[in-house]
Short mmCIF file of C-alpha atoms and ligand atoms in Angstrom, two decimals:
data_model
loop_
_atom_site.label_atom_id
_atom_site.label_comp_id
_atom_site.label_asym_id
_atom_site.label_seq_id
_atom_site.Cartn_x
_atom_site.Cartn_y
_atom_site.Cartn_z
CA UNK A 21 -40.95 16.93 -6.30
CA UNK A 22 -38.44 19.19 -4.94
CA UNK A 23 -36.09 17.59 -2.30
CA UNK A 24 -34.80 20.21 -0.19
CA UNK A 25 -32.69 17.84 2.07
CA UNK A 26 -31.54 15.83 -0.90
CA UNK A 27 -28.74 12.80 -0.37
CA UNK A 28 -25.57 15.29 -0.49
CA UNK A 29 -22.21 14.08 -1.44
CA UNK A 30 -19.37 16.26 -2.24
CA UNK A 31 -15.71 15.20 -4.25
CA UNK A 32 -12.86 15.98 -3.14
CA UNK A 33 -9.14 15.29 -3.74
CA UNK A 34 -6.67 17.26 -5.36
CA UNK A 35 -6.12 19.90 -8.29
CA UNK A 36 -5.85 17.24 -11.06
CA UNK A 37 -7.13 14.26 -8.94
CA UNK A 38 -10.40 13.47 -11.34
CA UNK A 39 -13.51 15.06 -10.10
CA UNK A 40 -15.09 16.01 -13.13
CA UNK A 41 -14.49 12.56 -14.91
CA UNK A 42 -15.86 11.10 -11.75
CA UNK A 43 -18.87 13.92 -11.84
CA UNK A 44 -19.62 13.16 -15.62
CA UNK A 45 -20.18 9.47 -15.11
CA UNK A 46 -23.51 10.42 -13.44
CA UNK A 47 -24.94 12.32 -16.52
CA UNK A 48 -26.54 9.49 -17.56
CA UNK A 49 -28.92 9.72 -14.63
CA UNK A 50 -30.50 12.62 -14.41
CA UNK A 51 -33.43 11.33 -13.00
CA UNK A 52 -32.04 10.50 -9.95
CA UNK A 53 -29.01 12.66 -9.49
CA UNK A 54 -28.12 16.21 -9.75
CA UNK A 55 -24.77 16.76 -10.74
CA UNK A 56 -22.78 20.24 -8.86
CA UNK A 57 -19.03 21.11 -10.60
CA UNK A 58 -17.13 23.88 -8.99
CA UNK A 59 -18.25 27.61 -9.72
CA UNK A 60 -15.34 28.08 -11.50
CA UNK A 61 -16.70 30.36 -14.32
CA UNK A 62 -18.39 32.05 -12.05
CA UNK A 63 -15.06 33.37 -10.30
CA UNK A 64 -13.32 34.09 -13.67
CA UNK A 65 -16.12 36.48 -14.11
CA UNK A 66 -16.67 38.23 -11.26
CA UNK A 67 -19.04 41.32 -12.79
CA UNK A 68 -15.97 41.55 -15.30
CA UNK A 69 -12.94 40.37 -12.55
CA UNK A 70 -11.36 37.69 -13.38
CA UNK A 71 -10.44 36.75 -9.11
CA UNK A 72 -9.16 33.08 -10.55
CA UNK A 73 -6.47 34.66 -12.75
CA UNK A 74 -5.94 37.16 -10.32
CA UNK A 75 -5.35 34.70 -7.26
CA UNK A 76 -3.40 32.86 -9.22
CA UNK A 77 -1.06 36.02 -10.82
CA UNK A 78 -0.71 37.17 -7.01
CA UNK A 79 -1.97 34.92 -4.34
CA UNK A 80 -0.85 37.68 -1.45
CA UNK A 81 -2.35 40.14 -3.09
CA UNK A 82 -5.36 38.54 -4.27
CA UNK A 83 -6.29 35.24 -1.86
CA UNK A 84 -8.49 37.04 0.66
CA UNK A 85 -10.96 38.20 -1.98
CA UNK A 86 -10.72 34.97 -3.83
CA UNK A 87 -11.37 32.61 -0.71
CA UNK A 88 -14.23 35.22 0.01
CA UNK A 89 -15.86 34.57 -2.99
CA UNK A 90 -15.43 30.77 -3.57
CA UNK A 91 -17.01 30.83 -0.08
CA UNK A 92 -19.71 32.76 -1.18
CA UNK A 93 -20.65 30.53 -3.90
CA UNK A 94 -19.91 27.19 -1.92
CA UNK A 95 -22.05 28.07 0.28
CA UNK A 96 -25.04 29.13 -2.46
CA UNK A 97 -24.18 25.80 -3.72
CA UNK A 98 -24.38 24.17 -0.82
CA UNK A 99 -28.03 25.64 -0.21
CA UNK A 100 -29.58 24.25 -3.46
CA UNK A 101 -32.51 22.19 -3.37
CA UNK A 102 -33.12 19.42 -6.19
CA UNK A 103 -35.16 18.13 -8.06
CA UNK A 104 -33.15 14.27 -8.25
CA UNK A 105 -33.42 12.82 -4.51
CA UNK A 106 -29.39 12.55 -4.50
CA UNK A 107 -27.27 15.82 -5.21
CA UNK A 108 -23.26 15.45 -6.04
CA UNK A 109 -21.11 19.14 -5.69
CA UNK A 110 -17.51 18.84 -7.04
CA UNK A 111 -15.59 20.19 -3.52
CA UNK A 112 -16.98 22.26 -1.11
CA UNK A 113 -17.21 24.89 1.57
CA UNK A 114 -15.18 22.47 4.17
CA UNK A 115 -12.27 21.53 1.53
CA UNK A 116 -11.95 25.30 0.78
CA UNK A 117 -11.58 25.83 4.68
CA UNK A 118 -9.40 22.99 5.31
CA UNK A 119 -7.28 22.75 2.75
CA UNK A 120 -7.01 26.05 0.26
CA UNK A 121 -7.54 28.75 3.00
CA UNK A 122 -5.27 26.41 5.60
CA UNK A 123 -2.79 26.76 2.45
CA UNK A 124 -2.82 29.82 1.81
CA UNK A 125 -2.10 30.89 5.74
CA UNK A 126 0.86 27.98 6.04
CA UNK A 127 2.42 29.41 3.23
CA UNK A 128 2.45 33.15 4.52
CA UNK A 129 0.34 33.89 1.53
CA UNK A 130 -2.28 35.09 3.71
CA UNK A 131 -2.05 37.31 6.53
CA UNK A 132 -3.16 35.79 9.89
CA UNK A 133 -5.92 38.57 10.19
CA UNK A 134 -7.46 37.87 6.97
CA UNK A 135 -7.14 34.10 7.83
CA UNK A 136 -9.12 34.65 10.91
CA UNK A 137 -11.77 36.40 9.45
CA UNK A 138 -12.80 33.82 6.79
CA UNK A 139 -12.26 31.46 9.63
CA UNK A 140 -14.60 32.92 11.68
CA UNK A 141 -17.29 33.06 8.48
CA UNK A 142 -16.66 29.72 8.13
CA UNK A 143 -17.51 28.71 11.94
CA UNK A 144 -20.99 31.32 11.39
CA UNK A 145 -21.79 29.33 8.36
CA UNK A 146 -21.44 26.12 9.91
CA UNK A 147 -23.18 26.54 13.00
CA UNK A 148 -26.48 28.71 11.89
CA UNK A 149 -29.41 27.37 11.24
CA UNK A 150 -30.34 29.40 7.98
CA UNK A 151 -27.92 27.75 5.78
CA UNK A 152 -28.04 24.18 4.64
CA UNK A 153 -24.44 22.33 4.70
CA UNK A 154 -25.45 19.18 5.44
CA UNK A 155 -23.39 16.44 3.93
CA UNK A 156 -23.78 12.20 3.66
CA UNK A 157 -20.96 11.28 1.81
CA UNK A 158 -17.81 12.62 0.89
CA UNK A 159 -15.92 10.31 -1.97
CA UNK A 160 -12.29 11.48 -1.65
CA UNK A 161 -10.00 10.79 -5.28
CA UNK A 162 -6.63 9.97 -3.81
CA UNK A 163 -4.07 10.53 -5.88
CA UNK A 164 -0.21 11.25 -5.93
CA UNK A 165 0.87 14.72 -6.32
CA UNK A 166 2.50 13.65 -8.98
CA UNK A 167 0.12 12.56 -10.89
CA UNK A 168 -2.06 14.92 -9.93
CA UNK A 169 0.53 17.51 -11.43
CA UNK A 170 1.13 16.20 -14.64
CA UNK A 171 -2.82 16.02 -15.71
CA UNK A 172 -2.97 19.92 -14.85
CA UNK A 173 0.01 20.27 -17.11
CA UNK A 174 -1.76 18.26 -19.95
CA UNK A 175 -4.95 20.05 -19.41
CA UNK A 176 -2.99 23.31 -20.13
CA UNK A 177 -6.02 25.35 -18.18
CA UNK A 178 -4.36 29.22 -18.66
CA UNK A 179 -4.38 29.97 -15.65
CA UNK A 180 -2.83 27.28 -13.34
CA UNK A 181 0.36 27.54 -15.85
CA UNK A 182 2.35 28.95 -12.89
CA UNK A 183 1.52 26.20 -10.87
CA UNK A 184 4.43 24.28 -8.96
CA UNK A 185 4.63 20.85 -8.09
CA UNK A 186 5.23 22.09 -4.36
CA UNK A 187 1.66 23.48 -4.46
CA UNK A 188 0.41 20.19 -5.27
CA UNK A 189 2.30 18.88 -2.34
CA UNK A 190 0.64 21.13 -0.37
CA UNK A 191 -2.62 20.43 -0.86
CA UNK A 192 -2.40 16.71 -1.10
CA UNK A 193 -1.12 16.63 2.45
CA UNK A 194 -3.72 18.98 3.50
CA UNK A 195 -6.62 16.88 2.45
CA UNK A 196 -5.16 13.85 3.65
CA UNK A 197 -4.61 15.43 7.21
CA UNK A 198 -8.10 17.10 6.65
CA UNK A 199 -9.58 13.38 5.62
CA UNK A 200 -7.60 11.30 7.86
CA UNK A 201 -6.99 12.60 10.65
CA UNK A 202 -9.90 14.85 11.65
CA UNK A 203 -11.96 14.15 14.46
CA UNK A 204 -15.47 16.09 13.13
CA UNK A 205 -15.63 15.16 9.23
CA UNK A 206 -19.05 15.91 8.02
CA UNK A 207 -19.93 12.82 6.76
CA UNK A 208 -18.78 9.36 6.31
CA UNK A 209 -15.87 8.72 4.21
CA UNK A 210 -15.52 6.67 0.93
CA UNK A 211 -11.71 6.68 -0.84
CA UNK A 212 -11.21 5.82 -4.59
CA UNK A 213 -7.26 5.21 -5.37
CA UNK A 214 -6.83 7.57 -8.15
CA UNK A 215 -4.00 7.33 -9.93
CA UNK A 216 -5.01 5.44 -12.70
CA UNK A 217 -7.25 6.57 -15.43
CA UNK A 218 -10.55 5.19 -16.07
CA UNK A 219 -8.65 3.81 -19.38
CA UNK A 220 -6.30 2.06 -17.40
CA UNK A 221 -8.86 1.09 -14.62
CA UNK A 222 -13.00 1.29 -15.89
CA UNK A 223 -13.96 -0.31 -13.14
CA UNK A 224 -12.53 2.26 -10.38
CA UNK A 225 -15.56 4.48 -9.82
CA UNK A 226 -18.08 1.53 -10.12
CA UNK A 227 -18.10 0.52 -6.10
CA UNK A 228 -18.86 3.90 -5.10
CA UNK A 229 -21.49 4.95 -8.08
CA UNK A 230 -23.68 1.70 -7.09
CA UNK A 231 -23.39 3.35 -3.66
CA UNK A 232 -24.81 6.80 -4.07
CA UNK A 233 -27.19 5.43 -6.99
CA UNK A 234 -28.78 3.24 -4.32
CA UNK A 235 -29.17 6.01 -2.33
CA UNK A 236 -31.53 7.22 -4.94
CA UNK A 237 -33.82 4.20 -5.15
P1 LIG B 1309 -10.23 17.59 -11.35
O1 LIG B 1309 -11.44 17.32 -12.19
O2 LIG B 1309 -10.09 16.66 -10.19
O3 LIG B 1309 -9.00 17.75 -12.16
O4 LIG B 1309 -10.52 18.96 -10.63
P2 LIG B 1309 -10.27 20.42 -11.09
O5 LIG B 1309 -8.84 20.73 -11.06
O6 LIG B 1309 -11.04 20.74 -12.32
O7 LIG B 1309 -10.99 21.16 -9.88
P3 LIG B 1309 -10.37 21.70 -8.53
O8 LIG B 1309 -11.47 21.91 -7.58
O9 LIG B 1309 -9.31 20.82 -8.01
O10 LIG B 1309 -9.79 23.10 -8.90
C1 LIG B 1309 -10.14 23.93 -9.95
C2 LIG B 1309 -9.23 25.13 -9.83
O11 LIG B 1309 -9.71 25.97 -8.81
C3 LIG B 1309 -7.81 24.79 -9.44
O12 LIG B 1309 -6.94 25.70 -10.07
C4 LIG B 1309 -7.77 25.01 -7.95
C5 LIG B 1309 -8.76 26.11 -7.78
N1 LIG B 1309 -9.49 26.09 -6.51
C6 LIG B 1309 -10.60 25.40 -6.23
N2 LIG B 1309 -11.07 25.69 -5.03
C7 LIG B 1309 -10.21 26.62 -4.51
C8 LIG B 1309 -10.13 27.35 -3.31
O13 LIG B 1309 -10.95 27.28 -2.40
N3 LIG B 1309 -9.06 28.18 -3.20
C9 LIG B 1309 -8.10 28.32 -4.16
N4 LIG B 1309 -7.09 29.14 -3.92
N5 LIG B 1309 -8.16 27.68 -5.31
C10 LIG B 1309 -9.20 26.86 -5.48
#
């Protein structure tokens, strides 16, 4: 049967934070869950543009037409049906809002005119009726910059090689203002302290995976 208002949580937390190690825990159930990770080979190949590399080599040169795409595909992401009654997408439209695009315009890396036009997509997205971005659950990885930092430096992914600790900064205090202190979150809010490793800690993700798998019975 195809559920086309499937249980919808999205991950979030930073660049580094464990999302995909949380995400892969739930291959073992495809029956009832549909696992979502981020696009990102999709924006390394944009019909032969490579808009990751790019944003990354020049961010005021190149953000606008990143955060335009990564939009895009949020959003076709976000508009999925299933076939498992509970659907999991690594990020999603709202963290790229709140936190990357917020970013990008705080740091002057973004001019306020380009800001307010993905802005205003965003709002049209949200509020019409033709798109689906209806979330239940959004399991936030909390983890120190830091630590967040040096996984992407052991990870060694080309193209975040640049990437300063200040960025890190950043966006860790952007989702935690996004998280924490917004008044209109999408969904209710489930936080799994993240600096450890699932070596370290195997239990950490348990709590919240009996959660969402009950949400599937
Ligand atoms: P994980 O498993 O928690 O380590 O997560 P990652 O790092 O695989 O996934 P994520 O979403 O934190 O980021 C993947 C890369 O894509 C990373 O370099 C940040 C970048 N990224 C993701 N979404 C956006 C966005 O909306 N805007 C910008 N500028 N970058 C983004």
């Amino acid at each position: 049967m195809e559920h086309t208002r499937p249980f919808t949580v999205i991950v979030e937390g930073n660049i580094g934070s464990g999302k995909s190690t949380f995400l892969e825990c739930f291959s073992k159930y495809p029956q009832e869950v549909e696992v979502f990770p981020e696009p990102v080979a999709k924006w390394r190949d944009v019909r032969g543009h490579n808009l990751f590399q790019l944003m990354y080599e020049d961010q005021e040169r190149w953000s606008m037409a990143f955060q335009s795409y990564a939009q895009l595909t949020m959003l076709e992401l976000h508009n999925q049906t299933t076939l498992a009654p509970v659907k999991i997408m690594e990020r999603s439209i709202f963290s790229g809002r709140h936190c990357f695009i917020e970013n990008l315009h705080e740091e002057k890396k973004m001019k306020h005119s380009e800001y307010t036009v993905l802005c205003e997509w965003f709002d049209f997205l949200q509020k019409s009726p033709m798109f689906n971005l209806k979330v239940d659950l959004i399991v936030y990885l909390k983890t120190s910059p830091e630590v967040a930092f040096k996984r992407v430096k052991q990870r060694a992914r080309s193209e975040e090689k640049i990437l300063p600790i200040e960025y890190l900064r950043n966006l860790h205090d952007l989702h935690e203002k996004w998280l924490h202190q917004s008044t209109d979150l999408p969904a209710e809010l489930v936080v799994i302290e993240a600096d450890q490793n699932l070596e370290q800690n195997p239990d950490m993700y348990a709590q919240v995976m009996e959660k969402v798998l009950a949400k599937a019975q």
